[in-house]
Coordinates of C-alpha atoms in Angstrom, one line a residue:
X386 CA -25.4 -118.7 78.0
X387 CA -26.7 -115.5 78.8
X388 CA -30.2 -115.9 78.7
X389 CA -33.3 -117.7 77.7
X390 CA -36.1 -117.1 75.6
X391 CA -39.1 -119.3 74.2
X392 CA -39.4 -119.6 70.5
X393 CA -42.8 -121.4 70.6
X394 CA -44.6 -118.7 72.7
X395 CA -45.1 -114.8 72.0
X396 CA -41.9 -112.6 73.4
X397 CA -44.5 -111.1 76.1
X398 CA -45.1 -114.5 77.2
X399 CA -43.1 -116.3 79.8
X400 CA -43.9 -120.0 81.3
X401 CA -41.0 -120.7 84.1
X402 CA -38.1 -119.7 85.1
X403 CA -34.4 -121.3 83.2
X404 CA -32.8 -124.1 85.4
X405 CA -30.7 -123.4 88.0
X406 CA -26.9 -122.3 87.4
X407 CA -28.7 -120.3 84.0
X408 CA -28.3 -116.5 83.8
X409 CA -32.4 -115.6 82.6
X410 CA -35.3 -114.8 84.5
X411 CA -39.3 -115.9 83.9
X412 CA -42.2 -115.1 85.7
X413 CA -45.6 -117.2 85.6
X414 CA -47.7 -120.0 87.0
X415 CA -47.6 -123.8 85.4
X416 CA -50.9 -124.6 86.9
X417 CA -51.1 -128.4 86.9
X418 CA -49.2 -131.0 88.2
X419 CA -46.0 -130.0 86.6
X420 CA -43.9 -128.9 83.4
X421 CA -41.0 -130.3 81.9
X422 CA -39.0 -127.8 80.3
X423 CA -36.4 -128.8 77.4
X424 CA -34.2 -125.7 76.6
X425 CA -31.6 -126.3 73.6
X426 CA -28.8 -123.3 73.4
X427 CA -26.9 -121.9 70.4
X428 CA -25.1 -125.7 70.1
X429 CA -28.0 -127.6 70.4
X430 CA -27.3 -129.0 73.4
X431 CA -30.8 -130.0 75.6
X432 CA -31.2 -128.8 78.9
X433 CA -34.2 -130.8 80.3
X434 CA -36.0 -129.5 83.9
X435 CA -39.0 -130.0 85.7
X436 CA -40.3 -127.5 87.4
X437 CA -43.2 -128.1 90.5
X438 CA -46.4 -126.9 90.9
X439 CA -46.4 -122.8 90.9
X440 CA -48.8 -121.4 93.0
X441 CA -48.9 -117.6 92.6
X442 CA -52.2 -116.8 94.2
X443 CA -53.4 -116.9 97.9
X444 CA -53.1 -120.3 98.8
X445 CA -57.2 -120.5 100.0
X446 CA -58.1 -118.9 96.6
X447 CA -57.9 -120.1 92.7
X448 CA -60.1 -117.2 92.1
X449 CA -57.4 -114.8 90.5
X450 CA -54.9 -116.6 87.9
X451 CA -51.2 -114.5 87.8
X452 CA -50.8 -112.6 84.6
X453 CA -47.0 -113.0 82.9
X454 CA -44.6 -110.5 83.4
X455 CA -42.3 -109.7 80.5
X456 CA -38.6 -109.3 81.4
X457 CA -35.4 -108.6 79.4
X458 CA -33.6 -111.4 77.5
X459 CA -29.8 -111.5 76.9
X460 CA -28.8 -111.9 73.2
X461 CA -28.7 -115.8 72.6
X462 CA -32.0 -116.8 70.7
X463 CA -32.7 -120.5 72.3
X464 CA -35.7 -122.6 71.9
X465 CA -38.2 -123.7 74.1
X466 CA -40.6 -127.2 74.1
X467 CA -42.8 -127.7 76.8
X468 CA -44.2 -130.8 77.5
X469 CA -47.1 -131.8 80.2
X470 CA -45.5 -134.1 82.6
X471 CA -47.3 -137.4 84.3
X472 CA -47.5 -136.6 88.1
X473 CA -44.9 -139.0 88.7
X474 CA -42.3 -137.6 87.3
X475 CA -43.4 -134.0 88.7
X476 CA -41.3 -132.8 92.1
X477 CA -42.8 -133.7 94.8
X478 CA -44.5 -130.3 95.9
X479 CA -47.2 -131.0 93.6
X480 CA -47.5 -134.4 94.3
X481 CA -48.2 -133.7 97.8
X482 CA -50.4 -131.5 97.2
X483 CA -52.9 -133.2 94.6
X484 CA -52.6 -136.2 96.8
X485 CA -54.5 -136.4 99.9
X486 CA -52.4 -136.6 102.9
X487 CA -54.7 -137.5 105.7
X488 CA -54.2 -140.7 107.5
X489 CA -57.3 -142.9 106.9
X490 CA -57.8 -143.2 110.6
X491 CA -58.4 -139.4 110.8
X492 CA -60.8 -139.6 107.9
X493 CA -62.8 -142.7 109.3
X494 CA -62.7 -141.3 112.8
X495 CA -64.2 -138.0 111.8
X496 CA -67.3 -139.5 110.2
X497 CA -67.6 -141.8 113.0
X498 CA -67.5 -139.2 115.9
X499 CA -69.6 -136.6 113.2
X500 CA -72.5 -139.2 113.6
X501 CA -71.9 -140.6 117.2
X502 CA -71.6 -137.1 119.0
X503 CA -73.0 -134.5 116.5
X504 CA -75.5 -136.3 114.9
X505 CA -76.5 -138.7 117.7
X506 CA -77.4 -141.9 115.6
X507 CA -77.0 -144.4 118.3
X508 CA -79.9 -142.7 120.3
X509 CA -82.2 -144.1 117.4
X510 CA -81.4 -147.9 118.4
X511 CA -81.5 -148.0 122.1
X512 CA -79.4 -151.6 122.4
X513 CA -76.7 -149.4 120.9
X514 CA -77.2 -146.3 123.0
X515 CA -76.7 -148.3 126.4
X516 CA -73.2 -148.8 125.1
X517 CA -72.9 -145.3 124.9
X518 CA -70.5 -144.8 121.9
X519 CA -70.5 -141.3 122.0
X520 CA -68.2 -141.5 125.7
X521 CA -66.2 -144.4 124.4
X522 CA -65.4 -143.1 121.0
X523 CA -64.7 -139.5 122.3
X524 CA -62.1 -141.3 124.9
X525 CA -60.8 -143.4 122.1
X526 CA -60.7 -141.8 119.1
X527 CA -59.6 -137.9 120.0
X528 CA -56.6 -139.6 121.5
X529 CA -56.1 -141.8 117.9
X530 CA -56.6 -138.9 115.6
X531 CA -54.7 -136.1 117.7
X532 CA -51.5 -138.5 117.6
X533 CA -52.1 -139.4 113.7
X534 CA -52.4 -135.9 112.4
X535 CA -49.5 -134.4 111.0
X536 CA -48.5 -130.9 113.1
X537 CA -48.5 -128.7 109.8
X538 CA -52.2 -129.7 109.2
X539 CA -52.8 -128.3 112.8
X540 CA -50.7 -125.2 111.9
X541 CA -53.0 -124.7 109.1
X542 CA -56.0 -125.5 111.3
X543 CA -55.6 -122.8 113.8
X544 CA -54.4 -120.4 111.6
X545 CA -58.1 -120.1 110.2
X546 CA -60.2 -116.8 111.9
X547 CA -63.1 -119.7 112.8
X548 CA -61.0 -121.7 114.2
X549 CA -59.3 -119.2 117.1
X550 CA -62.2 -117.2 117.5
X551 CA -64.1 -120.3 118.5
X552 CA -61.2 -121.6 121.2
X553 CA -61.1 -118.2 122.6
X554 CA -64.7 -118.7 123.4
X555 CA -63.6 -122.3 125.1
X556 CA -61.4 -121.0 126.9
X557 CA -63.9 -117.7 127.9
X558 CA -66.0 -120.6 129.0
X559 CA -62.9 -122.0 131.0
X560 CA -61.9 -119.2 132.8
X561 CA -65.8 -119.0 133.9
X562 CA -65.7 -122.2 135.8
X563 CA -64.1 -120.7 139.2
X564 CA -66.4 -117.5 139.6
X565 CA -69.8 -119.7 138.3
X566 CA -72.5 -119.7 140.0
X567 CA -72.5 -123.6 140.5
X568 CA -68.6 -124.8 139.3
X569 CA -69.7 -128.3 139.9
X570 CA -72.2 -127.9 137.2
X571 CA -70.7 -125.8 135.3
X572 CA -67.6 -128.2 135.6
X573 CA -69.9 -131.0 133.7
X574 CA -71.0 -128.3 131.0
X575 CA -67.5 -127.8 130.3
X576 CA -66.5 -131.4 129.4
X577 CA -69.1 -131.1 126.7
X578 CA -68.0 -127.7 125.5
X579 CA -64.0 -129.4 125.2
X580 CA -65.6 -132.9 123.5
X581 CA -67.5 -130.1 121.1
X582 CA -63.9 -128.1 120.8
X583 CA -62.4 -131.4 119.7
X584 CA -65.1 -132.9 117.6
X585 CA -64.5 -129.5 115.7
X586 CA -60.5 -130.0 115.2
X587 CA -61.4 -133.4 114.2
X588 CA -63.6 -132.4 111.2
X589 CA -61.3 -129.5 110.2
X590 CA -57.5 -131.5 110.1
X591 CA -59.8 -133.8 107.9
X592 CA -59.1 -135.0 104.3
X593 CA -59.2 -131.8 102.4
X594 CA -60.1 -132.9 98.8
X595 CA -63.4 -133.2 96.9
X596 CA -63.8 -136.9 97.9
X597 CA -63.4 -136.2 101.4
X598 CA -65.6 -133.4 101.9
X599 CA -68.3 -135.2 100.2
X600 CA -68.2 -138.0 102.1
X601 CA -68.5 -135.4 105.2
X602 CA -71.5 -134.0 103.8
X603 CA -73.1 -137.0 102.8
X604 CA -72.6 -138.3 107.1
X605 CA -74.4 -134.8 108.3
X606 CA -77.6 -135.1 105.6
X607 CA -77.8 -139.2 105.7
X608 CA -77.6 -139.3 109.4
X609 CA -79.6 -136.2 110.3
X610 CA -82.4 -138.0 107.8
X611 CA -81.7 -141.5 109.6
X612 CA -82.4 -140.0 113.4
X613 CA -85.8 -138.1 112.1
X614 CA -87.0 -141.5 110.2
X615 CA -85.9 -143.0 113.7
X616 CA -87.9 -140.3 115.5
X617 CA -91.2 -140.5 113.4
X618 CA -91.3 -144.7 113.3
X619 CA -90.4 -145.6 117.2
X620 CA -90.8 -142.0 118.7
X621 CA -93.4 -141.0 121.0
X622 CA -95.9 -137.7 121.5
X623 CA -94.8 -135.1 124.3
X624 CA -97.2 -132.2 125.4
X625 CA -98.9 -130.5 122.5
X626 CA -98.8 -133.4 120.6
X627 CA -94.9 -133.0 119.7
X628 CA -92.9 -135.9 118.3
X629 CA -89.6 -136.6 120.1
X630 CA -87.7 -139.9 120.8
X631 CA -88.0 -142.0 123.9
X632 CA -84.3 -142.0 124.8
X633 CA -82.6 -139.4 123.2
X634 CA -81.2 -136.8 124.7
X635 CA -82.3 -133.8 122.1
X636 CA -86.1 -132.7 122.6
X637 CA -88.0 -131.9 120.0
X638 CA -86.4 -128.2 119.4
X639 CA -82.9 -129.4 119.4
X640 CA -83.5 -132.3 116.9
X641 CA -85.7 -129.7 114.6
X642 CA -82.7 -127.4 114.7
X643 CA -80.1 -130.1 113.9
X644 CA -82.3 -131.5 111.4
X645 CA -83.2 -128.0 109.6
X646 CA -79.3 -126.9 109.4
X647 CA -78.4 -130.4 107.3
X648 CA -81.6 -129.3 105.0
X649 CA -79.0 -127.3 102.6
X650 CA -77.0 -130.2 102.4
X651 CA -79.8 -132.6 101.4
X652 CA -80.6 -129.9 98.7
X653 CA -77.2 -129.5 97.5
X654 CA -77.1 -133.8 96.6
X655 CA -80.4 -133.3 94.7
X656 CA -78.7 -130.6 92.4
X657 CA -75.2 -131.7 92.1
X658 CA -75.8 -135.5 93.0
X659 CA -76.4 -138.4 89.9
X660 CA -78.6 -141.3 90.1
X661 CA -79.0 -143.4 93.4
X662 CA -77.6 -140.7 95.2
X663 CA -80.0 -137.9 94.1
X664 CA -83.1 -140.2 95.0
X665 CA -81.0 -141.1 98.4
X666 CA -80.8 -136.7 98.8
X667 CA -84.0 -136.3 97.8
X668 CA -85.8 -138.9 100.0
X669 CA -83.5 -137.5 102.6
X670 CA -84.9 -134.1 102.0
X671 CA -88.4 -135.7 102.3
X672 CA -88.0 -137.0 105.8
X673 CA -86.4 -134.3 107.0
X674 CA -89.4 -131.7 106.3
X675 CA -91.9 -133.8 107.3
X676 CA -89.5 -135.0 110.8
X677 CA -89.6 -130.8 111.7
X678 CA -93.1 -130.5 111.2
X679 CA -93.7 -133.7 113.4
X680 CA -91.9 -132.1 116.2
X681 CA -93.9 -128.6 116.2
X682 CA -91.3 -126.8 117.0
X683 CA -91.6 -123.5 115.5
X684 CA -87.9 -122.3 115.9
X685 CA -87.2 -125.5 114.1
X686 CA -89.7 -124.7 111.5
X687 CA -88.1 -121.1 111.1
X688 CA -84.6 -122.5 110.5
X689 CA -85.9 -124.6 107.9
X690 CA -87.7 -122.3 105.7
X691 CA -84.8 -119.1 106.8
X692 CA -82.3 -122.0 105.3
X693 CA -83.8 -123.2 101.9
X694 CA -84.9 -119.0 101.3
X695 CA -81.1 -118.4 101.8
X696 CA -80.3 -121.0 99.4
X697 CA -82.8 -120.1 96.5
X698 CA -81.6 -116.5 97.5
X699 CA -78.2 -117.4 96.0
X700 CA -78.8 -119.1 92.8
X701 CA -77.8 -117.0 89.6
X702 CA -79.6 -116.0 86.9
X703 CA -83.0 -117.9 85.9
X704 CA -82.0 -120.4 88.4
X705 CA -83.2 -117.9 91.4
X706 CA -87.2 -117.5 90.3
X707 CA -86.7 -121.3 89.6
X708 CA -85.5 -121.9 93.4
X709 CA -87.7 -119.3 95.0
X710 CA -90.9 -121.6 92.9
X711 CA -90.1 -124.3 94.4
X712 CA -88.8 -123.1 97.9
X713 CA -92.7 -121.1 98.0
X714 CA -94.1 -124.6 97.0
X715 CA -91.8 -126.8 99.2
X716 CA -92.9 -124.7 102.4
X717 CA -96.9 -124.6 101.4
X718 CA -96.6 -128.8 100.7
X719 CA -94.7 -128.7 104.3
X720 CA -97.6 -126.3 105.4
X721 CA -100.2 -128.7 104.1
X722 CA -98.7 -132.0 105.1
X723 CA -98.4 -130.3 108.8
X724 CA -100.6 -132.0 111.9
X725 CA -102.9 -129.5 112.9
X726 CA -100.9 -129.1 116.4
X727 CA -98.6 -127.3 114.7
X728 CA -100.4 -125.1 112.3
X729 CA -102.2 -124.1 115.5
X730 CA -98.5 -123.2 117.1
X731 CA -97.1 -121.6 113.9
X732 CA -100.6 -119.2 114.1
X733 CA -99.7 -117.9 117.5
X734 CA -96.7 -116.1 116.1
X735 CA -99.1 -113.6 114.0
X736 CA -100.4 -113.0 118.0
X737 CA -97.1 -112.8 120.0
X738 CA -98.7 -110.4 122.6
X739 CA -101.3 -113.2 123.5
X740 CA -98.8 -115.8 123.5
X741 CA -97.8 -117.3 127.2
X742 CA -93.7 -116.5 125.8
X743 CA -94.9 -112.5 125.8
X744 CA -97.4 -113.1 129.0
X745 CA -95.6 -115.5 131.5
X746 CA -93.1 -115.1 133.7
X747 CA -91.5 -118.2 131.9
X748 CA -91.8 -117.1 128.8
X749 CA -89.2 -116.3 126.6
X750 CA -89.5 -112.3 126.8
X751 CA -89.5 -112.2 130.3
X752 CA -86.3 -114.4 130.3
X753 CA -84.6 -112.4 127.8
X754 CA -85.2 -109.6 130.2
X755 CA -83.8 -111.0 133.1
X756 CA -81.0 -112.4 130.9
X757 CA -79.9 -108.6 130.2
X758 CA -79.8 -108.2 133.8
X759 CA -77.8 -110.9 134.3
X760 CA -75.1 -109.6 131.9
X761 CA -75.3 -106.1 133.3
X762 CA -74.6 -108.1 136.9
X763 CA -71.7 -109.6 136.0
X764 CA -70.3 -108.4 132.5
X765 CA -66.8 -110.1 132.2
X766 CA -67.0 -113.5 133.2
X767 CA -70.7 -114.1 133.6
X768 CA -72.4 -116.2 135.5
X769 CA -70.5 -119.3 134.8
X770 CA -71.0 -121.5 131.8
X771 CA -73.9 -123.9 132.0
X772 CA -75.3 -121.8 135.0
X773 CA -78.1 -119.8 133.5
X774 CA -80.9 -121.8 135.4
X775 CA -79.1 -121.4 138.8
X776 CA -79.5 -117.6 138.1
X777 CA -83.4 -117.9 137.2
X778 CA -83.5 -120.2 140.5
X779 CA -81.5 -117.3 142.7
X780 CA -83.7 -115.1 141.2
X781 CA -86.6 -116.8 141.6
X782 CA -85.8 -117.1 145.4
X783 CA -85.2 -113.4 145.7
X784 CA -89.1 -112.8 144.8
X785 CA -90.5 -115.1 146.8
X786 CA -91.5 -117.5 143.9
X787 CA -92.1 -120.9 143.6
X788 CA -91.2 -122.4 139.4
X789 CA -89.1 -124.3 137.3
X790 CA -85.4 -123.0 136.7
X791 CA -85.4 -122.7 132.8
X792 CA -82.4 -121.8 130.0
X793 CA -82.3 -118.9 128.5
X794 CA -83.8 -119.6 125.2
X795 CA -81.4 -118.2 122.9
X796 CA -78.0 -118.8 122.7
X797 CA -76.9 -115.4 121.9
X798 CA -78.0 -113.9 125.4
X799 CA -77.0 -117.5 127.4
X800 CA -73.5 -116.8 126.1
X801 CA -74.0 -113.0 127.2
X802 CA -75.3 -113.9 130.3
X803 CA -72.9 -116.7 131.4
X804 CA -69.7 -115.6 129.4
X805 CA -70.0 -112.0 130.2
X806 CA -69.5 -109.3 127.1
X807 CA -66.7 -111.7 125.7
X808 CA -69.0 -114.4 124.8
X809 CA -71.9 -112.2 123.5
X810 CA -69.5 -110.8 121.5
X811 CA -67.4 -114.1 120.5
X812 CA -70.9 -115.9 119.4
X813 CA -71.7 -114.0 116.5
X814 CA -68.5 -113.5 115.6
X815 CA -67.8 -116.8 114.8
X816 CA -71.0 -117.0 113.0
X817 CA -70.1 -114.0 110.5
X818 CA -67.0 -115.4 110.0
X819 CA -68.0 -118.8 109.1
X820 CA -70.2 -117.4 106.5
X821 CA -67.8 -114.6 104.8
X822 CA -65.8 -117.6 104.9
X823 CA -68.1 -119.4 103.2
X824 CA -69.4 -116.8 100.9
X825 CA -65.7 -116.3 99.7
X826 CA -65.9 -119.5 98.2
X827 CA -68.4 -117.9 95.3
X828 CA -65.5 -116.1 93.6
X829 CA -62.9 -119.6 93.2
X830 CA -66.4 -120.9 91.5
X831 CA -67.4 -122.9 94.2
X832 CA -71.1 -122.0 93.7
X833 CA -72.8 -124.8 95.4
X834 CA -70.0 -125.4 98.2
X835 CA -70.6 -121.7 99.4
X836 CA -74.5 -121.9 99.0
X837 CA -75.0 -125.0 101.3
X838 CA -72.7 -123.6 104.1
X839 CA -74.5 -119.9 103.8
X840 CA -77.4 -121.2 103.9
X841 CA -76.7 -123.9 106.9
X842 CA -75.2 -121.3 109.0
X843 CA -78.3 -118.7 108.8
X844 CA -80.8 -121.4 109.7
X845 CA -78.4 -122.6 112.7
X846 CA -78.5 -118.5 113.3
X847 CA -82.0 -118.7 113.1
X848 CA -82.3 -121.3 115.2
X849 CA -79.7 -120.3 118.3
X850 CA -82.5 -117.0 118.2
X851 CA -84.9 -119.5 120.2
X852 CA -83.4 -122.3 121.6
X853 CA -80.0 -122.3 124.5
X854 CA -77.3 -123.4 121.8
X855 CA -74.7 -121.7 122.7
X856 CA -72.6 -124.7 123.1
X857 CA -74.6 -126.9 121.1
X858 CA -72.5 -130.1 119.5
X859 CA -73.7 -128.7 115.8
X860 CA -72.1 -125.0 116.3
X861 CA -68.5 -127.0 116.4
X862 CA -69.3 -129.2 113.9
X863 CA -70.4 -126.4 111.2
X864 CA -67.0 -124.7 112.6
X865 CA -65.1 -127.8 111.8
X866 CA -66.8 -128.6 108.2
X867 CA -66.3 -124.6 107.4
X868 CA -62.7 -124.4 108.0
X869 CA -62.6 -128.6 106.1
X870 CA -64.2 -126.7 102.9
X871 CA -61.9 -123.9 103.4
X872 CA -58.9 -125.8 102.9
X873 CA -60.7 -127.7 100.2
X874 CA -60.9 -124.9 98.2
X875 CA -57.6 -124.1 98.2
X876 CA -56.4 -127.2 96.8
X877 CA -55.7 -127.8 93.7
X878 CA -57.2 -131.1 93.6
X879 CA -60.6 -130.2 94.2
X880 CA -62.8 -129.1 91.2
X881 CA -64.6 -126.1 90.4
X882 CA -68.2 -126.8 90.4
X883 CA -70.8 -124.2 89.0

């Protein structure tokens, strides 16, 4: 035989190339999980072959399919059937690929340690939270998961941009231990910042397919609503009226933050959820507003309304004035339902120049400005991580003043100032490249994936403006999730939602 060509199919089109051992060539993707091909030649003899899964485009995009390439044919006329194949009988690239590989170990361990260390259920029921199960599943289940996740899905992992730029900033923050300020303390800081670095690898060697990352995203909304129901039912009232809980370890800014990023993924299950599960999104969009107004914090609040703008910023179409409506009418029923403690702390912002963060020496200008010096001081390694209060205490002593050593108050300048350059540099970074990560998604049709994780990672942005979060537990977390949806997209598995 001398060559192949289809009878079936136009001259110009070509479906796969002729078995192996066949003079002929054939350029084209079989996208799904297979084709069997039966050639018959000149004496009518059939030739059957199943050919895998073709993937022609970038593996982390479905956005461009491969147009057919006509090639020469040799003189024999032959005919060609094609025939969908059941994945069964497909080879076994495809199979691997539609099927989720991930042990269920890693799967139930990474919702587990999402809500335990991330989310910080436990803290809500305090007989739980004296077992601490954030130390005893971090010293259990890293070990489990590390040593039940295939090595290719960790090759994939870290070759992500996300993913290395955010363990060069662990080890910046590493190599900051010996010169810091206070090494014992910044020794302590940096057991949360590796417990953060493997939380994230947790979340992103995770199960990569559409059931999988749902789940994920249902943990982060459910749980974040299930710590501010907590919060407003057994918490208790701090200075200026704010709402925190008794034994948990984030104030009222960090648990208004945490709660405000999951906001976009309690409005994503309203519009894509069905049934019991919208009412369970919805209801857990409910508690989460009114939990961020019961805490006054106005970075919190900020995050929140920066993250739902975002989101109605991206719809399409009609769809956009629809969302902007009802983001406008979602923040004035927020603005409404707010205690009057925090109306009276959201006015002060239209006043910043009579406000004690523009006036005091504790306020957040003045620390800002002393964080620049601090940078200018020492700008390759810093000042060690987790050792931004023992510089305000140092400098507190060189003036001959008495106060409270406080954080810097925005994570961008706290990684400046105890990182040096590298991590005022490295922060953002990894921020802009979560989201074009995440706004990539858009042109494989993921609409709704790439809107929640846009809109998630400019109210944490928003947020790391105002509160020391430089090494918060979320910032991995969203890392981890990003680079989980990243590889979700790039399956074939996973549908295309609009």
């Amino acid at each position: 035989m001398e060559g192949w060509r289809p009878s079936s199919c136009p001259p110009s089109t070509l479906l796969a190339p002729p078995p192996r051992g066949h003079p002929g060539r054939a350029y084209a993707p079989v996208f799904g999980k297979g084709m069997r091909l039966s050639f018959h030649s000149s004496d009518q003899r059939p030739v059957n072959q199943t050919f895998p899964f073709m993937r022609a485009a970038r593996s982390r995009s479905l956005a461009s399919p491969l147009r057919s390439r006509a090639r020469p044919f040799g003189p024999v006329r032959s005919v060609l059937r094609v025939a969908p194949v059941p994945p069964a009988l497909s080879s076994g690239a495809a199979a691997r690929r539609d099927r989720d590989t991930t042990p269920t170990l890693v799967s139930v361990a990474g919702l587990a340690l999402l809500l335990v260390i991330g989310v910080r259920v436990h803290e809500a029921v305090p007989i739980i939270a004296k077992l601490r199960p954030a130390l005893v599943g971090a010293a259990l289940g890293f070990p489990l998961v590390l040593a039940s996740t295939r090595t290719t899905s960790f090759a994939e992992v870290f070759g992500r941009q996300p993913i290395r730029l955010t363990l060069l900033y662990v080890g910046l923050a590493v190599l900051s231990v010996p010169t810091s300020l206070w090494p014992g303390g910044s020794f302590t800081m940096l057991r949360n910042v590796a417990i953060g670095g493997l939380l994230m690898l947790v979340l992103a060697v995770g199960p990569a397919t559409e059931k999988g990352l749902s789940r994920l995203h249902s943990a982060l909304a459910v749980g974040t609503g299930f710590y501010g129901l907590a919060m407003m039912t057994t918490g208790v009232r701090v200075a200026e009226n704010r709402l925190t809980l008794p034994y948990g370890t984030l104030d009222s800014n960090d648990a208004a933050a945490m709660m405000a990023l999951a906001m976009p993924f309690s409005i994503a299950g309203v519009m894509s959820a069905r049934g019991v599960r919208r009412l369970v999104a919805l209801a857990t969009a409910s508690i989460l507003a009114v939990a961020i107004l019961q805490t006054g914090s106005r970075g919190g609040a900020l995050a929140a309304i920066v993250g739902i703008t975002v989101f109605a910023a991206q719809m399409r179409g009609g769809k956009k004035l629809a969302g902007f409506v009802t983001a406008v009418a979602a923040c004035g029923l927020m603005w409404l339902a707010a205690p009057d403690s925090f109306r009276t702390r959201m006015q002060t912002l239209a006043t910043l120049e009579q406000d004690y963060n523009a006036t005091e020496y504790s306020g957040r200008k003045q620390i800002w400005k002393r964080a620049m010096t601090y940078i200018a001081r020492d700008p390759v390694l810093g000042v060690g991580v987790g050792s931004f209060s023992v510089a305000e205490g140092e400098e507190l002593a060189k003036q001959g003043r008495v106060g409270v050593w406080i954080n810097a108050h925005n994570a961008y300048l706290q990684a400046g100032a105890e990182l040096g350059v590298g991590g005022l540099l490295l922060l953002p970074w990894i921020l802009v490249s979560c989201i074009r990560t995440a706004a990539r998604w858009r042109r494989a049709r993921f609409v709704t994936l790439s809107m929640t994780y846009v809109a998630s990672w400019a109210a944490f942005a928003t947020s790391a403006f105002f509160l020391s979060h430089a090494y918060s537990y979320m910032l991995f977390v969203l890392v981890g999730m990003t680079v989980c949806a990243d590889r979700s997209v790039g399956l074939p598995g996973v549908r295309a939602r609009q």
